[in-house]
Amino acid sequence: MVKWQVALIWAIATPLILLAISPLLDGLARKIRARLHSRIGPPLIQGYLDLAKLAGKTDVTPTVNTLTNFLPFLALASAVTAGTLLPISDFAPLSFAGDLLVVLYLLGLSTVAIVLGGAASGNPYSFLGAARELQLLLFVEPVMAFALFVLAVKAGTFRLSEIVIWHAQNGYTLSTVLAGISALSAMLPYFGKLPFDLSEAEQELMGGILLEQGGWRLALYRWTFFVKWFIVTWLFCEAFLPVIAPFPLSILLLLVKVFIVFFIAAVLETLLARLRLDHARAFFIHIAFFVLFALAFALIGS
Amino acid sequence: MEAEILMKAILLAKILLVLGAVVTALTAERRTLTRVLGTFFTILPAIVLVYAGVGLIVWGATPSLVLTEISAIKTRLTLQADVLSGLFLLLIGILSASAALHSYAYLEHPHYRQENLIRYYPMLLLFILAMVGVVVAHDMLTFLVFWELMTLASYVLVAYERSKPENLRAALKYFILTHLGALCLLVAAVILWVQGGSFEFGTVFATFEKLAKTRPMLLHGVFALLFIGFATKAALFPFGDWLPDAHPAAPSPISAMLSGVMIKLGIYGFLRFFVWLLPTAAFPFAYDWSYVFGIFGVVSAVLGGAAATVTYDAKVLLAYSSIAQSGFITLGIGAGMFLFRQDLQLANIAMAGAFFHIVGDAFVKALLFLNAGSVLYATGSRRFADLGGLLESMPETAGTAFIGSMAIAGFPPLTAFVSKWLILQSLLFSKSIPVTFSGVGMLLASIFSILYSVKFFASCFLIKPMRAEKLEVPSTMRLAQLLLTLLIILVGLFPGVVLRWSSWIIADASMFAGAEQQLAGVWQWAWVQPLTGAFSPLIVIGMFVVVSIFAIISVGTERQPRKAPIWVGGELIKQEQLGGHPQGVPLREELLQRAYPKAPVPRWQPPAWFTKLLDPEAWMYRPVISGGEWISDLLRRAHTGVPHLYIAWQIIGAAIIALIVWLMFRT
């Protein structure tokens, strides 16, 4: 049992750290893309610069009311809350406050907040983006959930730190490897990046759900995306690439793992073109069968 | 002592309800007076019922009262309340109070003004009386009488707006299908009477034990009849085909009552007959029937969710969602009945999830139906195509609908999350392959529930340019919605309280006795920590607040946003063409592969019988109707008014009777 002081420090520090370092991922992704295009690209801190610029702009928008002012905070807060519940190797001070399903639902809540923000603007393009995002949710969320359920069923618990410990001690099996591959493919739509950036789709929908957002509101939504990239990668790394290490070393290891996985995702983003919604659906239905086989293997013990 | 007070409270509530029914029936011509009296005579018994319900759960008393004894059938007609009844009395009290508040102004809408109130308030009070009677009945006869009274009263209420033929059709369908269910219950009661000799629940208990030892197939038959009867009320697929028709037809407060409590009484029947009244000898039967519960639960949850996602009518969407939530509850009960032998703790967690879902879904579904009613009151339509952009016109209704939709989507820290989370845990960690795969279906249904709740909220209040006019509903309607919203938030933030109450209730059933001690530390007041997971809504909400404050400070929101017209890339578009199509999630086209003309790629089409199976009206309801018509046609042809024919009938009948008598006494 973790001491309450440690939990308190974790509860205050983790959101701040998450908010502070997650825009770095944006700069990183853009740098990688620029290098693959043989450009020099923006500096690594471009994410911070963008946020600061947006926060200084006047917000010009068709709907101003309490709900639309509240939704960006809901999106960001639920994403960050999901982040505080995650473990670093076996160290999870807030694991008594939420488990795997809470994390998944909080990530879903953050998506739904963005969708509602897009739908509230009354813009047809935003609405199209919102509808696409919801449909994508229907296909992506089960795949991600089932992939993590494979581990949960093997470990016999929803608690993330125990899942990590179990996975580190027992090593890979057929089912966990299959689940890991499925989860990796389901991570891309969580990023909201190519080839699954259907909800924004700048070339078709002019930004989709973010079209009518501006100023600090857009800054918060973008920040939510950055935080979600970090959290989903973190969750994937801890669940499927577990390494038990003492505390300070584990943070370093986590950062290295997150960097590597995010690097792969960023390269994929540059190399692939956008999928149409029916292609994305077909892709995830196949992945879903894959992951259900993984679950069946997990149940018969391999 | 406490038991006597509680019984007196229940009787007082019943007397008040009867009195109210008489008074409102007498004053029905004077609308204002009737509305005031009707609201008063609903809220007063509601308070008494809430008191009785809380008392029953907290004190654990089982007050009992013998009404009369009918020696011819060796049955004492008894009212007896226990903790299980207490929970349902509590729900009936709260929901009837909010429905009465909401209908006070709702019935004065021009839409309903030409209807006579004598078909509303007396029937509503009788309906509540019947529901109270169902949960406190302690013999089959009283139970069935109140069950029938409940169906009849709600039939009149569903047909309240009788000027529309589709409402009458929906009400008739409801009447016929629920009576088929009630017929099954009646047959089961008669079989139990023949076998046991009495209608009392005590005798039913003994009969179950006797039949389990001597005639197991007959017991399975009785269980099948009971299952069909209660599943019709609980609206499980395919027995619940009446529900998507009846809910939109009924006035919205009545829909809230139907969906909030009445279909939960089907669940009450499951709990009473498959768990509470089961002797130890019949426990293997519970294990067998848990498969049926699980299959029907998963199928209802998934199909109800999918159907709700593709509807274009607010109340139809909520009706399908009721089917889905009923499926979740049944699945939870099934998981409890499956697991109680191998893992009592996990079984208890599943049952606690089911009970929490009964409470949470009652509040949430009632709230959403009241919201749909408010939208109907304000705009005169419940079709998504006519709605949208109402957020600024009716801010309070929109706010409560937002909480309700997020709750039914299952987002923490609101109600439905906890129950789905508990049921899913018990399914996934059951170490049984079919049960774990029913967890797969359950997760899919949960994601459907996210989709349709977002669709409900967005299509009603968002997705179109905001309307300028003020449409907010009268204060009594808002008060009813606010009451339920506060309850949802409270139950969501402190799930431990409700879960501890449900653990007391569950421990009352002999099947789950003894698990209370094992689960002593699990249900804390603000966090829930079963072995396999952990959740603390207060910490989640605390993190929300902390992060929001930090974000407010860091981005600074002192600059007012500037309003601008909707930007569509400079195209000239009329204002009314803006906004999204109300289909919200264009899933129907996607599912049916009609979106784009397709190249001839071989595709899997569901077989025709499967498509037919998904339409219970075609294979279940219409054959019953046409069969009834055929029989009445035969009878009509026998009565042509020709005397010779009558004489012929009499001679034939006499001959048949003589034959029977001869066969009986021939020895």
Coordinates of N, CA and C in Angstrom, one line a residue, chain B residues 125-230:
Chain B
L125 N -52.7 7.0 -10.5 CA -52.6 6.6 -9.1 C -52.9 5.1 -8.9
L126 N -53.8 4.5 -9.8 CA -54.0 3.1 -9.7 C -52.8 2.3 -10.2
F127 N -52.1 2.9 -11.2 CA -50.9 2.3 -11.7 C -49.8 2.2 -10.6
I128 N -49.7 3.3 -9.8 CA -48.7 3.3 -8.7 C -49.1 2.3 -7.7
L129 N -50.4 2.3 -7.4 CA -51.0 1.4 -6.4 C -50.7 -0.1 -6.8
A130 N -50.9 -0.3 -8.1 CA -50.6 -1.7 -8.5 C -49.2 -2.1 -8.4
M131 N -48.3 -1.1 -8.7 CA -46.9 -1.5 -8.7 C -46.5 -1.7 -7.2
V132 N -47.0 -0.9 -6.3 CA -46.7 -1.2 -4.9 C -47.2 -2.5 -4.5
G133 N -48.5 -2.8 -5.0 CA -49.0 -4.1 -4.7 C -48.2 -5.3 -5.2
V134 N -47.6 -5.1 -6.4 CA -46.8 -6.2 -7.0 C -45.6 -6.5 -6.1
V135 N -45.0 -5.4 -5.6 CA -43.7 -5.7 -4.9 C -44.0 -6.1 -3.4
V136 N -45.2 -5.9 -2.9 CA -45.4 -6.4 -1.5 C -46.3 -7.6 -1.5
A137 N -46.7 -8.1 -2.6 CA -47.6 -9.3 -2.6 C -46.8 -10.5 -2.1
H138 N -47.4 -11.3 -1.3 CA -46.7 -12.5 -0.9 C -47.4 -13.8 -1.2
D139 N -48.3 -13.8 -2.1 CA -48.9 -15.0 -2.7 C -49.1 -14.8 -4.1
M140 N -49.2 -15.9 -4.9 CA -49.3 -15.7 -6.3 C -50.6 -15.0 -6.7
L141 N -51.7 -15.2 -5.9 CA -53.0 -14.6 -6.3 C -52.9 -13.1 -6.3
T142 N -52.5 -12.6 -5.1 CA -52.4 -11.1 -5.0 C -51.4 -10.6 -6.0
F143 N -50.3 -11.3 -6.2 CA -49.3 -10.9 -7.1 C -49.9 -10.7 -8.5
L144 N -50.7 -11.7 -9.0 CA -51.2 -11.7 -10.3 C -52.3 -10.6 -10.4
V145 N -53.1 -10.5 -9.4 CA -54.2 -9.4 -9.4 C -53.5 -8.1 -9.6
F146 N -52.5 -7.8 -8.8 CA -51.9 -6.5 -8.9 C -51.2 -6.3 -10.3
W147 N -50.6 -7.5 -10.7 CA -49.9 -7.5 -12.0 C -50.8 -7.1 -13.1
E148 N -52.0 -7.7 -13.1 CA -53.0 -7.4 -14.1 C -53.5 -5.9 -14.0
L149 N -53.7 -5.5 -12.7 CA -54.1 -4.1 -12.5 C -53.1 -3.1 -13.1
M150 N -51.8 -3.5 -12.9 CA -50.7 -2.6 -13.4 C -50.8 -2.6 -14.9
T151 N -51.0 -3.7 -15.6 CA -51.1 -3.7 -17.0 C -52.3 -2.9 -17.5
L152 N -53.4 -3.1 -16.9 CA -54.6 -2.4 -17.3 C -54.5 -0.9 -17.2
A153 N -54.0 -0.5 -16.0 CA -53.9 1.0 -15.8 C -52.9 1.6 -16.7
S154 N -51.8 0.9 -17.0 CA -50.8 1.4 -17.9 C -51.3 1.4 -19.3
Y155 N -52.1 0.4 -19.6 CA -52.7 0.4 -21.0 C -53.6 1.6 -21.2
V156 N -54.4 2.0 -20.2 CA -55.2 3.2 -20.4 C -54.3 4.5 -20.5
L157 N -53.2 4.5 -19.8 CA -52.3 5.6 -19.8 C -51.6 5.7 -21.1
V158 N -51.2 4.5 -21.7 CA -50.5 4.5 -23.0 C -51.4 5.0 -24.1
A159 N -52.7 4.7 -23.9 CA -53.7 5.1 -24.9 C -54.2 6.5 -24.6
Y160 N -53.6 7.3 -23.7 CA -54.2 8.5 -23.3 C -54.5 9.4 -24.4
E161 N -53.6 9.6 -25.4 CA -53.8 10.5 -26.5 C -54.5 9.7 -27.6
R162 N -55.8 9.5 -27.5 CA -56.5 8.5 -28.3 C -56.9 9.0 -29.6
S163 N -56.6 10.3 -29.9 CA -57.1 10.8 -31.2 C -56.2 10.3 -32.3
K164 N -55.0 9.8 -31.9 CA -54.1 9.3 -33.0 C -54.2 7.8 -33.1
P165 N -54.5 7.3 -34.3 CA -54.7 5.9 -34.4 C -53.4 5.1 -34.1
E166 N -52.2 5.7 -34.4 CA -51.0 4.8 -34.1 C -50.8 4.6 -32.6
N167 N -51.3 5.6 -31.8 CA -51.2 5.4 -30.3 C -52.1 4.3 -29.9
L168 N -53.3 4.2 -30.4 CA -54.3 3.2 -30.1 C -53.7 1.8 -30.5
R169 N -53.1 1.8 -31.7 CA -52.5 0.5 -32.1 C -51.4 0.1 -31.2
A170 N -50.5 1.1 -30.8 CA -49.4 0.7 -29.9 C -49.9 0.2 -28.6
A171 N -51.0 0.9 -28.1 CA -51.5 0.5 -26.8 C -52.1 -0.9 -26.9
L172 N -52.8 -1.2 -28.0 CA -53.4 -2.5 -28.2 C -52.3 -3.6 -28.2
K173 N -51.2 -3.3 -28.9 CA -50.1 -4.2 -29.0 C -49.5 -4.5 -27.7
Y174 N -49.3 -3.4 -26.9 CA -48.8 -3.5 -25.5 C -49.8 -4.4 -24.7
F175 N -51.1 -4.2 -24.8 CA -52.1 -4.9 -24.1 C -52.0 -6.4 -24.4
I176 N -51.9 -6.7 -25.7 CA -52.0 -8.1 -26.1 C -50.7 -8.8 -25.8
L177 N -49.5 -8.2 -26.0 CA -48.3 -8.9 -25.8 C -48.1 -9.1 -24.3
T178 N -48.4 -8.1 -23.4 CA -48.2 -8.3 -22.0 C -49.2 -9.3 -21.5
H179 N -50.4 -9.3 -22.1 CA -51.3 -10.4 -21.6 C -50.9 -11.8 -22.0
L180 N -50.2 -11.9 -23.1 CA -49.6 -13.2 -23.4 C -48.6 -13.6 -22.3
G181 N -47.8 -12.6 -21.9 CA -46.9 -12.8 -20.8 C -47.6 -13.2 -19.5
A182 N -48.6 -12.4 -19.2 CA -49.4 -12.7 -18.0 C -50.1 -14.0 -18.0
L183 N -50.4 -14.5 -19.2 CA -51.0 -15.8 -19.3 C -50.0 -16.9 -18.9
C184 N -48.8 -16.7 -19.4 CA -47.7 -17.6 -19.0 C -47.6 -17.7 -17.4
L185 N -47.6 -16.5 -16.8 CA -47.5 -16.4 -15.4 C -48.7 -17.2 -14.7
L186 N -49.9 -17.0 -15.3 CA -51.1 -17.6 -14.7 C -51.0 -19.1 -14.8
V187 N -50.5 -19.6 -16.0 CA -50.4 -21.0 -16.1 C -49.4 -21.6 -15.1
A188 N -48.3 -20.8 -15.0 CA -47.2 -21.3 -14.0 C -47.8 -21.3 -12.6
A189 N -48.6 -20.3 -12.3 CA -49.2 -20.2 -10.9 C -50.2 -21.4 -10.7
V190 N -50.9 -21.7 -11.8 CA -51.9 -22.9 -11.6 C -51.1 -24.2 -11.5
I191 N -50.1 -24.4 -12.2 CA -49.3 -25.6 -12.1 C -48.7 -25.7 -10.7
L192 N -48.2 -24.6 -10.2 CA -47.6 -24.6 -8.8 C -48.7 -24.9 -7.8
W193 N -49.9 -24.4 -8.1 CA -51.0 -24.6 -7.1 C -51.4 -26.1 -7.1
V194 N -51.5 -26.7 -8.4 CA -51.9 -28.1 -8.5 C -50.8 -28.9 -7.8
Q195 N -49.5 -28.6 -7.9 CA -48.5 -29.4 -7.3 C -48.4 -29.2 -5.8
G196 N -48.6 -27.9 -5.4 CA -48.3 -27.6 -4.0 C -49.6 -27.4 -3.1
G197 N -50.7 -27.1 -3.7 CA -51.9 -27.0 -3.0 C -52.2 -25.6 -2.4
S198 N -51.3 -24.6 -2.7 CA -51.6 -23.3 -2.2 C -50.9 -22.2 -3.0
F199 N -51.4 -21.0 -3.0 CA -50.8 -20.0 -3.8 C -49.7 -19.2 -3.0
E200 N -49.6 -19.5 -1.7 CA -48.7 -18.7 -0.9 C -47.3 -18.9 -1.4
F201 N -46.4 -17.8 -1.2 CA -45.0 -17.9 -1.6 C -44.3 -19.0 -0.8
G202 N -44.7 -19.2 0.5 CA -44.1 -20.2 1.3 C -44.3 -21.6 0.7
T203 N -45.5 -21.8 0.2 CA -45.8 -23.1 -0.5 C -45.1 -23.2 -1.8
V204 N -45.0 -22.1 -2.5 CA -44.2 -22.1 -3.8 C -42.8 -22.6 -3.5
F205 N -42.2 -22.0 -2.4 CA -40.9 -22.4 -2.1 C -40.8 -23.9 -1.8
A206 N -41.7 -24.4 -1.1 CA -41.7 -25.9 -0.8 C -42.0 -26.7 -2.1
T207 N -42.9 -26.1 -3.0 CA -43.2 -26.8 -4.2 C -41.9 -26.9 -5.1
F208 N -41.2 -25.8 -5.1 CA -39.9 -25.8 -5.9 C -39.0 -27.0 -5.4
E209 N -38.9 -27.1 -4.1 CA -38.1 -28.1 -3.5 C -38.5 -29.5 -3.9
K210 N -39.9 -29.7 -3.8 CA -40.4 -31.0 -4.1 C -40.2 -31.3 -5.6
L211 N -40.5 -30.3 -6.4 CA -40.4 -30.6 -7.9 C -39.0 -30.8 -8.3
A212 N -38.0 -30.1 -7.6 CA -36.6 -30.3 -8.0 C -36.2 -31.7 -7.7
K213 N -36.8 -32.3 -6.7 CA -36.4 -33.7 -6.3 C -37.1 -34.7 -7.2
T214 N -38.4 -34.4 -7.4 CA -39.2 -35.5 -8.0 C -39.4 -35.3 -9.5
R215 N -39.8 -34.0 -9.9 CA -40.1 -33.8 -11.3 C -39.4 -32.6 -11.9
P216 N -38.1 -32.8 -12.2 CA -37.3 -31.7 -12.7 C -37.8 -31.1 -14.0
M217 N -38.3 -31.9 -14.9 CA -38.7 -31.4 -16.2 C -39.9 -30.4 -16.0
L218 N -40.8 -30.8 -15.1 CA -42.0 -29.9 -14.8 C -41.5 -28.6 -14.3
L219 N -40.5 -28.7 -13.4 CA -40.0 -27.4 -12.8 C -39.3 -26.5 -13.9
H220 N -38.6 -27.2 -14.8 CA -38.0 -26.4 -15.9 C -39.2 -25.8 -16.7
G221 N -40.3 -26.5 -16.9 CA -41.4 -25.9 -17.6 C -42.0 -24.7 -16.9
V222 N -42.1 -24.8 -15.6 CA -42.6 -23.7 -14.8 C -41.7 -22.5 -14.9
F223 N -40.4 -22.8 -14.8 CA -39.4 -21.7 -14.9 C -39.5 -21.0 -16.3
A224 N -39.7 -21.9 -17.3 CA -39.8 -21.3 -18.7 C -41.0 -20.4 -18.8
L225 N -42.1 -20.8 -18.2 CA -43.3 -19.9 -18.2 C -43.1 -18.6 -17.5
L226 N -42.5 -18.8 -16.3 CA -42.2 -17.6 -15.5 C -41.2 -16.7 -16.2
F227 N -40.2 -17.3 -16.9 CA -39.2 -16.5 -17.6 C -39.9 -15.7 -18.7
I228 N -40.7 -16.4 -19.5 CA -41.4 -15.6 -20.6 C -42.3 -14.5 -20.0
G229 N -43.0 -14.8 -19.0 CA -43.9 -13.8 -18.4 C -43.2 -12.6 -17.9
F230 N -42.1 -12.8 -17.2 CA -41.4 -11.6 -16.7 C -40.5 -11.0 -17.8

